[in-house]
PDB file of C-alpha atoms in Angstrom:
ATOM      1  CA  UNK A   1     -26.861   8.930   1.279  1.00 69.00           C
ATOM      2  CA  UNK A   2     -27.292  11.660   3.919  1.00 77.00           C
ATOM      3  CA  UNK A   3     -27.628   9.094   6.734  1.00 84.00           C
ATOM      4  CA  UNK A   4     -24.407   7.374   5.727  1.00 80.00           C
ATOM      5  CA  UNK A   5     -22.589  10.694   5.665  1.00 79.00           C
ATOM      6  CA  UNK A   6     -23.845  11.603   9.147  1.00 82.00           C
ATOM      7  CA  UNK A   7     -22.833   8.200  10.588  1.00 83.00           C
ATOM      8  CA  UNK A   8     -19.388   8.455   9.014  1.00 78.00           C
ATOM      9  CA  UNK A   9     -18.894  11.998  10.312  1.00 79.00           C
ATOM     10  CA  UNK A  10     -19.832  10.807  13.818  1.00 83.00           C
ATOM     11  CA  UNK A  11     -17.333   7.911  13.557  1.00 81.00           C
ATOM     12  CA  UNK A  12     -14.563  10.287  12.513  1.00 76.00           C
ATOM     13  CA  UNK A  13     -15.372  12.698  15.356  1.00 76.00           C
ATOM     14  CA  UNK A  14     -15.251   9.858  17.902  1.00 78.00           C
ATOM     15  CA  UNK A  15     -11.963   8.591  16.480  1.00 73.00           C
ATOM     16  CA  UNK A  16     -10.446  12.067  16.616  1.00 68.00           C
ATOM     17  CA  UNK A  17     -11.654  12.595  20.191  1.00 70.00           C
ATOM     18  CA  UNK A  18     -10.062   9.312  21.303  1.00 65.00           C
ATOM     19  CA  UNK A  19      -6.587  10.378  20.136  1.00 58.00           C
ATOM     20  CA  UNK A  20      -4.236  11.676  22.839  1.00 53.00           C
ATOM     21  CA  UNK A  21      -3.184  15.318  22.826  1.00 52.00           C
ATOM     22  CA  UNK A  22       0.346  16.192  21.628  1.00 49.00           C
ATOM     23  CA  UNK A  23       2.977  16.330  24.347  1.00 48.00           C
ATOM     24  CA  UNK A  24       6.495  17.684  24.705  1.00 47.00           C
ATOM     25  CA  UNK A  25       9.615  15.794  25.687  1.00 51.00           C
ATOM     26  CA  UNK A  26      11.803  16.670  28.662  1.00 50.00           C
ATOM     27  CA  UNK A  27      13.805  19.021  26.422  1.00 50.00           C
ATOM     28  CA  UNK A  28      10.688  20.914  25.245  1.00 52.00           C
ATOM     29  CA  UNK A  29      10.893  19.475  21.729  1.00 51.00           C
ATOM     30  CA  UNK A  30       7.739  18.024  20.115  1.00 51.00           C
ATOM     31  CA  UNK A  31       7.107  14.343  20.826  1.00 50.00           C
ATOM     32  CA  UNK A  32       4.956  11.701  19.233  1.00 47.00           C
ATOM     33  CA  UNK A  33       2.064  10.850  21.574  1.00 42.00           C
ATOM     34  CA  UNK A  34       1.762   7.111  22.209  1.00 45.00           C
ATOM     35  CA  UNK A  35       4.012   6.552  19.188  1.00 42.00           C
ATOM     36  CA  UNK A  36       1.187   7.456  16.817  1.00 56.00           C
ATOM     37  CA  UNK A  37       1.690  10.154  14.227  1.00 59.00           C
ATOM     38  CA  UNK A  38      -0.954  12.854  14.385  1.00 59.00           C
ATOM     39  CA  UNK A  39      -1.499  15.873  12.195  1.00 61.00           C
ATOM     40  CA  UNK A  40       0.252  18.258  14.601  1.00 62.00           C
ATOM     41  CA  UNK A  41       3.514  16.312  14.155  1.00 68.00           C
ATOM     42  CA  UNK A  42       3.493  16.312  10.354  1.00 72.00           C
ATOM     43  CA  UNK A  43       6.376  18.341   8.973  1.00 84.00           C
ATOM     44  CA  UNK A  44       8.233  18.480  12.303  1.00 91.00           C
ATOM     45  CA  UNK A  45      11.670  17.224  13.327  1.00 95.00           C
ATOM     46  CA  UNK A  46      10.982  15.189  16.469  1.00 94.00           C
ATOM     47  CA  UNK A  47      13.466  14.435  19.251  1.00 95.00           C
ATOM     48  CA  UNK A  48      12.737  11.107  20.934  1.00 94.00           C
ATOM     49  CA  UNK A  49      13.359  10.556  24.636  1.00 92.00           C
ATOM     50  CA  UNK A  50      14.215   6.874  24.469  1.00 92.00           C
ATOM     51  CA  UNK A  51      15.410   4.016  22.353  1.00 93.00           C
ATOM     52  CA  UNK A  52      12.160   2.171  23.049  1.00 92.00           C
ATOM     53  CA  UNK A  53      10.175   4.947  21.358  1.00 90.00           C
ATOM     54  CA  UNK A  54      12.450   4.832  18.321  1.00 89.00           C
ATOM     55  CA  UNK A  55      12.192   1.054  17.934  1.00 88.00           C
ATOM     56  CA  UNK A  56       8.404   0.973  18.312  1.00 85.00           C
ATOM     57  CA  UNK A  57       7.973   3.862  15.925  1.00 81.00           C
ATOM     58  CA  UNK A  58      10.218   2.288  13.298  1.00 83.00           C
ATOM     59  CA  UNK A  59       8.380  -1.045  13.572  1.00 81.00           C
ATOM     60  CA  UNK A  60       4.895   0.466  13.436  1.00 74.00           C
ATOM     61  CA  UNK A  61       5.570   3.268  11.032  1.00 61.00           C
ATOM     62  CA  UNK A  62       5.079   1.637   7.625  1.00 73.00           C
ATOM     63  CA  UNK A  63       6.360   4.827   6.068  1.00 83.00           C
ATOM     64  CA  UNK A  64       9.563   6.626   5.166  1.00 91.00           C
ATOM     65  CA  UNK A  65      11.644   7.638   8.174  1.00 93.00           C
ATOM     66  CA  UNK A  66      14.898   9.553   8.602  1.00 95.00           C
ATOM     67  CA  UNK A  67      16.530   8.820  11.984  1.00 96.00           C
ATOM     68  CA  UNK A  68      19.455  10.977  13.115  1.00 97.00           C
ATOM     69  CA  UNK A  69      21.692   9.910  15.990  1.00 97.00           C
ATOM     70  CA  UNK A  70      22.286  13.396  17.345  1.00 96.00           C
ATOM     71  CA  UNK A  71      24.487  14.475  20.239  1.00 95.00           C
ATOM     72  CA  UNK A  72      23.555  17.910  21.565  1.00 92.00           C
ATOM     73  CA  UNK A  73      27.176  18.915  22.216  1.00 94.00           C
ATOM     74  CA  UNK A  74      28.549  18.035  18.753  1.00 95.00           C
ATOM     75  CA  UNK A  75      28.667  21.005  16.384  1.00 96.00           C
ATOM     76  CA  UNK A  76      28.218  18.859  13.277  1.00 96.00           C
ATOM     77  CA  UNK A  77      25.148  17.205  14.812  1.00 96.00           C
ATOM     78  CA  UNK A  78      23.684  20.673  15.392  1.00 96.00           C
ATOM     79  CA  UNK A  79      24.280  21.536  11.728  1.00 96.00           C
ATOM     80  CA  UNK A  80      22.595  18.300  10.621  1.00 97.00           C
ATOM     81  CA  UNK A  81      19.694  18.978  13.026  1.00 97.00           C
ATOM     82  CA  UNK A  82      19.118  22.402  11.441  1.00 96.00           C
ATOM     83  CA  UNK A  83      19.061  20.964   7.921  1.00 97.00           C
ATOM     84  CA  UNK A  84      16.797  18.041   8.877  1.00 97.00           C
ATOM     85  CA  UNK A  85      14.388  20.385  10.650  1.00 96.00           C
ATOM     86  CA  UNK A  86      14.086  22.433   7.457  1.00 96.00           C
ATOM     87  CA  UNK A  87      13.632  19.304   5.326  1.00 96.00           C
ATOM     88  CA  UNK A  88      10.951  17.980   7.691  1.00 95.00           C
ATOM     89  CA  UNK A  89       8.826  21.031   6.928  1.00 93.00           C
ATOM     90  CA  UNK A  90       9.430  20.647   3.179  1.00 93.00           C
ATOM     91  CA  UNK A  91       8.693  16.892   3.080  1.00 93.00           C
ATOM     92  CA  UNK A  92       5.772  16.160   5.444  1.00 92.00           C
ATOM     93  CA  UNK A  93       5.211  12.660   4.023  1.00 90.00           C
ATOM     94  CA  UNK A  94       8.505  11.542   5.597  1.00 92.00           C
ATOM     95  CA  UNK A  95       8.963  11.243   9.355  1.00 92.00           C
ATOM     96  CA  UNK A  96      12.127  13.000  10.607  1.00 95.00           C
ATOM     97  CA  UNK A  97      13.344  11.789  14.015  1.00 95.00           C
ATOM     98  CA  UNK A  98      16.369  12.313  16.234  1.00 97.00           C
ATOM     99  CA  UNK A  99      17.594  10.322  19.203  1.00 97.00           C
ATOM    100  CA  UNK A 100      20.645  10.770  21.383  1.00 96.00           C
ATOM    101  CA  UNK A 101      23.157   7.920  21.032  1.00 96.00           C
ATOM    102  CA  UNK A 102      23.492   7.900  24.825  1.00 95.00           C
ATOM    103  CA  UNK A 103      19.765   7.100  25.100  1.00 95.00           C
ATOM    104  CA  UNK A 104      19.853   4.396  22.409  1.00 95.00           C
ATOM    105  CA  UNK A 105      22.783   2.032  23.127  1.00 95.00           C
ATOM    106  CA  UNK A 106      21.138  -1.003  21.513  1.00 94.00           C
ATOM    107  CA  UNK A 107      20.474   0.843  18.244  1.00 94.00           C
ATOM    108  CA  UNK A 108      23.979   2.321  18.294  1.00 95.00           C
ATOM    109  CA  UNK A 109      25.442  -1.185  18.595  1.00 95.00           C
ATOM    110  CA  UNK A 110      23.027  -2.757  16.096  1.00 93.00           C
ATOM    111  CA  UNK A 111      23.629  -0.077  13.449  1.00 93.00           C
ATOM    112  CA  UNK A 112      27.354   0.158  14.200  1.00 94.00           C
ATOM    113  CA  UNK A 113      27.311   3.894  14.880  1.00 95.00           C
ATOM    114  CA  UNK A 114      30.916   5.017  15.289  1.00 95.00           C
ATOM    115  CA  UNK A 115      30.911   8.503  13.736  1.00 95.00           C
ATOM    116  CA  UNK A 116      28.475  11.346  14.383  1.00 95.00           C
ATOM    117  CA  UNK A 117      26.377  12.682  12.793  1.00 96.00           C
ATOM    118  CA  UNK A 118      24.866   9.373  11.689  1.00 97.00           C
ATOM    119  CA  UNK A 119      21.643   9.387   9.674  1.00 97.00           C
ATOM    120  CA  UNK A 120      19.740   6.189   8.864  1.00 96.00           C
ATOM    121  CA  UNK A 121      17.047   6.075   6.164  1.00 96.00           C
ATOM    122  CA  UNK A 122      14.164   3.614   6.598  1.00 92.00           C
ATOM    123  CA  UNK A 123      11.436   2.623   4.161  1.00 91.00           C
ATOM    124  CA  UNK A 124       8.683   0.396   5.601  1.00 87.00           C
ATOM    125  CA  UNK A 125      10.836  -0.435   8.635  1.00 86.00           C
ATOM    126  CA  UNK A 126      13.843  -1.578   6.577  1.00 90.00           C
ATOM    127  CA  UNK A 127      17.199   0.226   6.476  1.00 92.00           C
ATOM    128  CA  UNK A 128      17.692   1.559   2.952  1.00 94.00           C
ATOM    129  CA  UNK A 129      20.720   3.812   3.392  1.00 96.00           C
ATOM    130  CA  UNK A 130      23.033   5.580   5.845  1.00 96.00           C
ATOM    131  CA  UNK A 131      24.814   8.905   5.846  1.00 96.00           C
ATOM    132  CA  UNK A 132      27.926   8.800   8.016  1.00 96.00           C
ATOM    133  CA  UNK A 133      29.487  12.136   8.924  1.00 94.00           C
ATOM    134  CA  UNK A 134      29.717  14.777   6.218  1.00 94.00           C
ATOM    135  CA  UNK A 135      31.892  12.790   3.774  1.00 91.00           C
ATOM    136  CA  UNK A 136      29.137  12.424   1.168  1.00 92.00           C
ATOM    137  CA  UNK A 137      28.140  16.061   1.605  1.00 93.00           C
ATOM    138  CA  UNK A 138      31.458  17.593   0.600  1.00 91.00           C
ATOM    139  CA  UNK A 139      33.158  16.942   3.964  1.00 92.00           C
ATOM    140  CA  UNK A 140      32.494  20.537   5.005  1.00 92.00           C
ATOM    141  CA  UNK A 141      30.335  22.139   7.680  1.00 93.00           C
ATOM    142  CA  UNK A 142      28.945  24.579   5.118  1.00 94.00           C
ATOM    143  CA  UNK A 143      27.229  22.060   2.839  1.00 94.00           C
ATOM    144  CA  UNK A 144      24.012  23.251   1.221  1.00 94.00           C
ATOM    145  CA  UNK A 145      20.518  22.069   2.096  1.00 94.00           C
ATOM    146  CA  UNK A 146      19.884  20.901  -1.462  1.00 94.00           C
ATOM    147  CA  UNK A 147      22.932  18.589  -1.244  1.00 95.00           C
ATOM    148  CA  UNK A 148      21.428  16.767   1.743  1.00 96.00           C
ATOM    149  CA  UNK A 149      18.018  16.791   0.069  1.00 96.00           C
ATOM    150  CA  UNK A 150      19.443  15.177  -3.083  1.00 95.00           C
ATOM    151  CA  UNK A 151      21.303  12.605  -0.962  1.00 96.00           C
ATOM    152  CA  UNK A 152      18.125  11.657   0.924  1.00 96.00           C
ATOM    153  CA  UNK A 153      16.354  11.504  -2.433  1.00 95.00           C
ATOM    154  CA  UNK A 154      18.941   8.995  -3.623  1.00 94.00           C
ATOM    155  CA  UNK A 155      18.149   6.939  -0.513  1.00 94.00           C
ATOM    156  CA  UNK A 156      14.470   6.955  -1.495  1.00 93.00           C
ATOM    157  CA  UNK A 157      13.040   8.577   1.641  1.00 94.00           C
ATOM    158  CA  UNK A 158      12.080  11.880   0.012  1.00 94.00           C
ATOM    159  CA  UNK A 159      11.493  13.275  -3.462  1.00 91.00           C
ATOM    160  CA  UNK A 160      13.840  16.251  -3.858  1.00 92.00           C
ATOM    161  CA  UNK A 161      12.217  19.539  -4.846  1.00 88.00           C
ATOM    162  CA  UNK A 162      14.372  19.622  -7.992  1.00 84.00           C
ATOM    163  CA  UNK A 163      12.682  16.420  -9.183  1.00 84.00           C
ATOM    164  CA  UNK A 164       9.196  17.456  -8.009  1.00 77.00           C
ATOM    165  CA  UNK A 165       9.306  20.578 -10.144  1.00 70.00           C
ATOM    166  CA  UNK A 166      11.048  18.982 -13.141  1.00 64.00           C
ATOM    167  CA  UNK A 167       7.826  17.566 -14.590  1.00 63.00           C
ATOM    168  CA  UNK A 168       5.634  20.594 -13.943  1.00 63.00           C
ATOM    169  CA  UNK A 169       4.568  22.366 -17.109  1.00 65.00           C
ATOM    170  CA  UNK A 170       5.569  25.972 -17.695  1.00 62.00           C
ATOM    171  CA  UNK A 171       2.718  28.470 -17.245  1.00 66.00           C
ATOM    172  CA  UNK A 172       0.430  25.637 -16.097  1.00 62.00           C
ATOM    173  CA  UNK A 173      -0.235  24.311 -19.598  1.00 63.00           C
ATOM    174  CA  UNK A 174      -0.228  20.580 -20.259  1.00 60.00           C
ATOM    175  CA  UNK A 175       2.674  19.395 -22.416  1.00 58.00           C
ATOM    176  CA  UNK A 176       1.853  18.963 -26.088  1.00 59.00           C
ATOM    177  CA  UNK A 177       1.071  15.523 -27.348  1.00 55.00           C
ATOM    178  CA  UNK A 178      -0.900  14.471 -24.285  1.00 53.00           C
ATOM    179  CA  UNK A 179      -3.942  13.438 -26.343  1.00 54.00           C
ATOM    180  CA  UNK A 180      -1.927  10.697 -27.961  1.00 53.00           C
ATOM    181  CA  UNK A 181      -3.143  11.177 -31.524  1.00 56.00           C
ATOM    182  CA  UNK A 182      -0.826  14.061 -32.444  1.00 55.00           C
ATOM    183  CA  UNK A 183      -3.565  15.573 -34.601  1.00 57.00           C
ATOM    184  CA  UNK A 184      -4.985  19.068 -34.214  1.00 59.00           C
ATOM    185  CA  UNK A 185      -8.272  18.089 -35.862  1.00 64.00           C
ATOM    186  CA  UNK A 186     -10.886  17.082 -33.316  1.00 54.00           C
TER     187      UNK A 186
END
């Protein structure tokens, strides 16, 4: 058993050593190295430099992805960026990405992006939902984080914190009736 463990540990060390180091994009924001997701990128909102990166990442991902078409000069895009950055830290199992519509003309045409901000929700590489502008978020710049979180939860790309905590027992005790027999006599 000890030999197997040692061999496996060596394999994991070699695999980890072969991974590229994290890099930054031209704007200083974190980037995904070679389009692979590593542990340093988990829980981060990542700005992509090109459409090619976005397409490859969406095809290879096999996970839940939130892609925001974000223009750096649009105030509402900045608001959405702030909220998505916060949600990325709260929901590390989902990949949160942003790409400029000027750098992704094919995706803009394919997804019929006409209004910004434009958020697309992917599950296993398939489009599951879209959030166009702030209409579904109260049509106001001051919408709350939990509103966006609930909306993304409806799309199926995250599990909102309100639903994560709903089934947790109070004081850490298991709910009654979990034994199935309903009898106090053991």
